[in-house]
Amino acid sequence: MEPTIEIRRFETPDDALDMKERGGIDIVKMRDGTTGMHAVFEPGWTWEADEKPLLGSPDSCPMRHVGYCIAGKLVVRMIETGAETPIARGDFFDIPPGHDAYVDGGERVELILFEAPGG
């Protein structure tokens, strides 16, 4: 089979997490299983209040996130240690499972996240 270039757009996602007025995550999936996500979190968004209920209310976020921050400032806290790390515009990041997070300040946070096939 000849290799072809595959293009997906967040405007037509395969799935989405709707957090109403606090934001949401649009999800696209490539043929090989690679996933891309465009996350938008409005000022006042917290993982605890806005995303946790959509995931079945685990103690912390069970996912690893690799991505790039387009706008805003997100503070991510590791639950076990309490260590907080700010992620800001221009940062490329790798967040392990076991965290929560919140928007810091009055600017909307925008992230692009990547997940490898089977990840």
PDB file of C-alpha atoms in Angstrom:
ATOM      1  CA  MET A   1       0.000   0.000   0.000  1.00  0.00           C
ATOM      2  CA  GLU A   2       1.370   3.395  -0.985  1.00  0.00           C
ATOM      3  CA  PRO A   3       1.917   5.840   1.916  1.00  0.00           C
ATOM      4  CA  THR A   4      -0.565   8.717   1.999  1.00  0.00           C
ATOM      5  CA  ILE A   5      -0.706  11.890   4.039  1.00  0.00           C
ATOM      6  CA  GLU A   6      -3.591  11.995   6.491  1.00  0.00           C
ATOM      7  CA  ILE A   7      -5.086  15.282   7.671  1.00  0.00           C
ATOM      8  CA  ARG A   8      -7.663  15.767  10.411  1.00  0.00           C
ATOM      9  CA  ARG A   9      -9.225  18.989  11.744  1.00  0.00           C
ATOM     10  CA  PHE A  10     -10.363  19.857  15.251  1.00  0.00           C
ATOM     11  CA  GLU A  11     -13.408  21.623  13.746  1.00  0.00           C
ATOM     12  CA  THR A  12     -14.744  18.143  12.862  1.00  0.00           C
ATOM     13  CA  PRO A  13     -13.650  16.031  15.870  1.00  0.00           C
ATOM     14  CA  ASP A  14     -14.211  12.299  16.309  1.00  0.00           C
ATOM     15  CA  ASP A  15     -15.106  12.882  19.945  1.00  0.00           C
ATOM     16  CA  ALA A  16     -15.384  15.779  22.390  1.00  0.00           C
ATOM     17  CA  LEU A  17     -15.553  16.498  26.106  1.00  0.00           C
ATOM     18  CA  ASP A  18     -17.950  19.402  26.643  1.00  0.00           C
ATOM     19  CA  MET A  19     -17.326  21.392  29.807  1.00  0.00           C
ATOM     20  CA  LYS A  20     -20.055  23.924  28.966  1.00  0.00           C
ATOM     21  CA  GLU A  21     -19.047  27.519  29.700  1.00  0.00           C
ATOM     22  CA  ARG A  22     -15.718  26.368  31.180  1.00  0.00           C
ATOM     23  CA  GLY A  23     -14.326  24.922  27.921  1.00  0.00           C
ATOM     24  CA  GLY A  24     -13.875  21.557  26.268  1.00  0.00           C
ATOM     25  CA  ILE A  25     -11.602  19.145  24.466  1.00  0.00           C
ATOM     26  CA  ASP A  26     -11.973  18.251  20.770  1.00  0.00           C
ATOM     27  CA  ILE A  27     -10.435  14.885  19.885  1.00  0.00           C
ATOM     28  CA  VAL A  28      -9.288  13.614  16.465  1.00  0.00           C
ATOM     29  CA  LYS A  29      -7.996  10.110  15.741  1.00  0.00           C
ATOM     30  CA  MET A  30      -5.695   9.070  12.930  1.00  0.00           C
ATOM     31  CA  ARG A  31      -5.924   5.715  11.133  1.00  0.00           C
ATOM     32  CA  ASP A  32      -2.981   4.309  13.122  1.00  0.00           C
ATOM     33  CA  GLY A  33      -4.585   5.236  16.452  1.00  0.00           C
ATOM     34  CA  THR A  34      -2.575   8.404  17.127  1.00  0.00           C
ATOM     35  CA  THR A  35      -4.809  10.911  18.909  1.00  0.00           C
ATOM     36  CA  GLY A  36      -4.678  14.690  18.862  1.00  0.00           C
ATOM     37  CA  MET A  37      -6.615  16.913  21.245  1.00  0.00           C
ATOM     38  CA  HIS A  38      -7.346  20.635  21.282  1.00  0.00           C
ATOM     39  CA  ALA A  39      -8.173  21.652  24.851  1.00  0.00           C
ATOM     40  CA  VAL A  40      -9.676  25.021  25.777  1.00  0.00           C
ATOM     41  CA  PHE A  41     -10.084  25.903  29.445  1.00  0.00           C
ATOM     42  CA  GLU A  42     -11.716  29.201  30.404  1.00  0.00           C
ATOM     43  CA  PRO A  43     -10.695  31.316  33.433  1.00  0.00           C
ATOM     44  CA  GLY A  44     -11.981  29.616  36.581  1.00  0.00           C
ATOM     45  CA  TRP A  45     -11.654  26.089  35.105  1.00  0.00           C
ATOM     46  CA  THR A  46     -10.431  23.396  37.483  1.00  0.00           C
ATOM     47  CA  TRP A  47      -9.876  19.705  36.790  1.00  0.00           C
ATOM     48  CA  GLU A  48     -11.717  18.883  40.042  1.00  0.00           C
ATOM     49  CA  ALA A  49     -14.942  20.743  39.164  1.00  0.00           C
ATOM     50  CA  ASP A  50     -15.051  20.654  35.374  1.00  0.00           C
ATOM     51  CA  GLU A  51     -13.325  17.505  34.057  1.00  0.00           C
ATOM     52  CA  LYS A  52     -13.235  14.987  36.915  1.00  0.00           C
ATOM     53  CA  PRO A  53     -17.025  14.313  36.771  1.00  0.00           C
ATOM     54  CA  LEU A  54     -16.780  13.580  33.013  1.00  0.00           C
ATOM     55  CA  LEU A  55     -14.110  10.903  33.702  1.00  0.00           C
ATOM     56  CA  GLY A  56     -16.078   9.019  36.369  1.00  0.00           C
ATOM     57  CA  SER A  57     -14.591  10.972  39.313  1.00  0.00           C
ATOM     58  CA  PRO A  58     -11.162   9.312  39.769  1.00  0.00           C
ATOM     59  CA  ASP A  59      -8.950  10.618  42.610  1.00  0.00           C
ATOM     60  CA  SER A  60      -6.645  12.256  40.048  1.00  0.00           C
ATOM     61  CA  CYS A  61      -6.272  12.443  36.279  1.00  0.00           C
ATOM     62  CA  PRO A  62      -5.263   8.916  35.158  1.00  0.00           C
ATOM     63  CA  MET A  63      -3.748  10.045  31.840  1.00  0.00           C
ATOM     64  CA  ARG A  64      -0.309  11.119  30.668  1.00  0.00           C
ATOM     65  CA  HIS A  65      -0.399  14.316  28.623  1.00  0.00           C
ATOM     66  CA  VAL A  66       2.230  15.342  26.081  1.00  0.00           C
ATOM     67  CA  GLY A  67       1.545  18.630  24.393  1.00  0.00           C
ATOM     68  CA  TYR A  68       2.143  22.281  23.670  1.00  0.00           C
ATOM     69  CA  CYS A  69       0.585  25.349  25.315  1.00  0.00           C
ATOM     70  CA  ILE A  70      -0.730  27.870  22.783  1.00  0.00           C
ATOM     71  CA  ALA A  71      -2.155  30.388  25.272  1.00  0.00           C
ATOM     72  CA  GLY A  72      -2.742  31.123  28.940  1.00  0.00           C
ATOM     73  CA  LYS A  73      -1.301  29.597  32.101  1.00  0.00           C
ATOM     74  CA  LEU A  74      -2.254  26.220  33.545  1.00  0.00           C
ATOM     75  CA  VAL A  75      -0.979  25.093  36.950  1.00  0.00           C
ATOM     76  CA  VAL A  76      -0.628  21.308  37.246  1.00  0.00           C
ATOM     77  CA  ARG A  77      -0.365  19.714  40.690  1.00  0.00           C
ATOM     78  CA  MET A  78       0.957  16.213  41.328  1.00  0.00           C
ATOM     79  CA  ILE A  79      -1.410  14.712  43.908  1.00  0.00           C
ATOM     80  CA  GLU A  80       1.135  12.546  45.783  1.00  0.00           C
ATOM     81  CA  THR A  81       3.723  15.282  46.331  1.00  0.00           C
ATOM     82  CA  GLY A  82       1.627  18.450  46.053  1.00  0.00           C
ATOM     83  CA  ALA A  83       4.271  19.869  43.675  1.00  0.00           C
ATOM     84  CA  GLU A  84       2.778  22.525  41.385  1.00  0.00           C
ATOM     85  CA  THR A  85       4.183  23.326  37.943  1.00  0.00           C
ATOM     86  CA  PRO A  86       2.983  26.268  35.838  1.00  0.00           C
ATOM     87  CA  ILE A  87       2.624  25.618  32.112  1.00  0.00           C
ATOM     88  CA  ALA A  88       2.488  28.748  29.965  1.00  0.00           C
ATOM     89  CA  ARG A  89       2.319  29.806  26.326  1.00  0.00           C
ATOM     90  CA  GLY A  90       5.210  28.317  24.374  1.00  0.00           C
ATOM     91  CA  ASP A  91       5.850  25.400  26.748  1.00  0.00           C
ATOM     92  CA  PHE A  92       6.111  21.840  25.395  1.00  0.00           C
ATOM     93  CA  PHE A  93       5.243  19.493  28.277  1.00  0.00           C
ATOM     94  CA  ASP A  94       4.956  15.900  29.483  1.00  0.00           C
ATOM     95  CA  ILE A  95       2.611  15.447  32.479  1.00  0.00           C
ATOM     96  CA  PRO A  96       2.506  12.008  34.145  1.00  0.00           C
ATOM     97  CA  PRO A  97      -0.718  10.457  35.475  1.00  0.00           C
ATOM     98  CA  GLY A  98      -1.726  11.358  39.049  1.00  0.00           C
ATOM     99  CA  HIS A  99      -2.340  15.098  38.688  1.00  0.00           C
ATOM    100  CA  ASP A 100      -5.030  17.730  38.760  1.00  0.00           C
ATOM    101  CA  ALA A 101      -4.887  21.269  37.359  1.00  0.00           C
ATOM    102  CA  TYR A 102      -6.437  24.726  37.263  1.00  0.00           C
ATOM    103  CA  VAL A 103      -6.379  27.832  35.071  1.00  0.00           C
ATOM    104  CA  ASP A 104      -4.239  30.540  36.671  1.00  0.00           C
ATOM    105  CA  GLY A 105      -5.383  34.082  35.944  1.00  0.00           C
ATOM    106  CA  GLY A 106      -7.924  35.646  33.634  1.00  0.00           C
ATOM    107  CA  GLU A 107      -6.689  34.309  30.282  1.00  0.00           C
ATOM    108  CA  ARG A 108      -8.118  31.271  28.491  1.00  0.00           C
ATOM    109  CA  VAL A 109      -5.765  28.279  28.308  1.00  0.00           C
ATOM    110  CA  GLU A 110      -5.347  26.522  24.949  1.00  0.00           C
ATOM    111  CA  LEU A 111      -3.374  23.294  24.599  1.00  0.00           C
ATOM    112  CA  ILE A 112      -2.613  20.833  21.819  1.00  0.00           C
ATOM    113  CA  LEU A 113      -2.129  17.293  23.191  1.00  0.00           C
ATOM    114  CA  PHE A 114      -0.762  14.190  21.464  1.00  0.00           C
ATOM    115  CA  GLU A 115      -1.175  10.526  22.298  1.00  0.00           C
ATOM    116  CA  ALA A 116       0.627   7.673  20.563  1.00  0.00           C
ATOM    117  CA  PRO A 117      -1.331   4.658  19.303  1.00  0.00           C
ATOM    118  CA  GLY A 118      -2.410   2.407  22.178  1.00  0.00           C
ATOM    119  CA  GLY A 119      -1.348   5.105  24.660  1.00  0.00           C
TER     120      GLY A 119
END
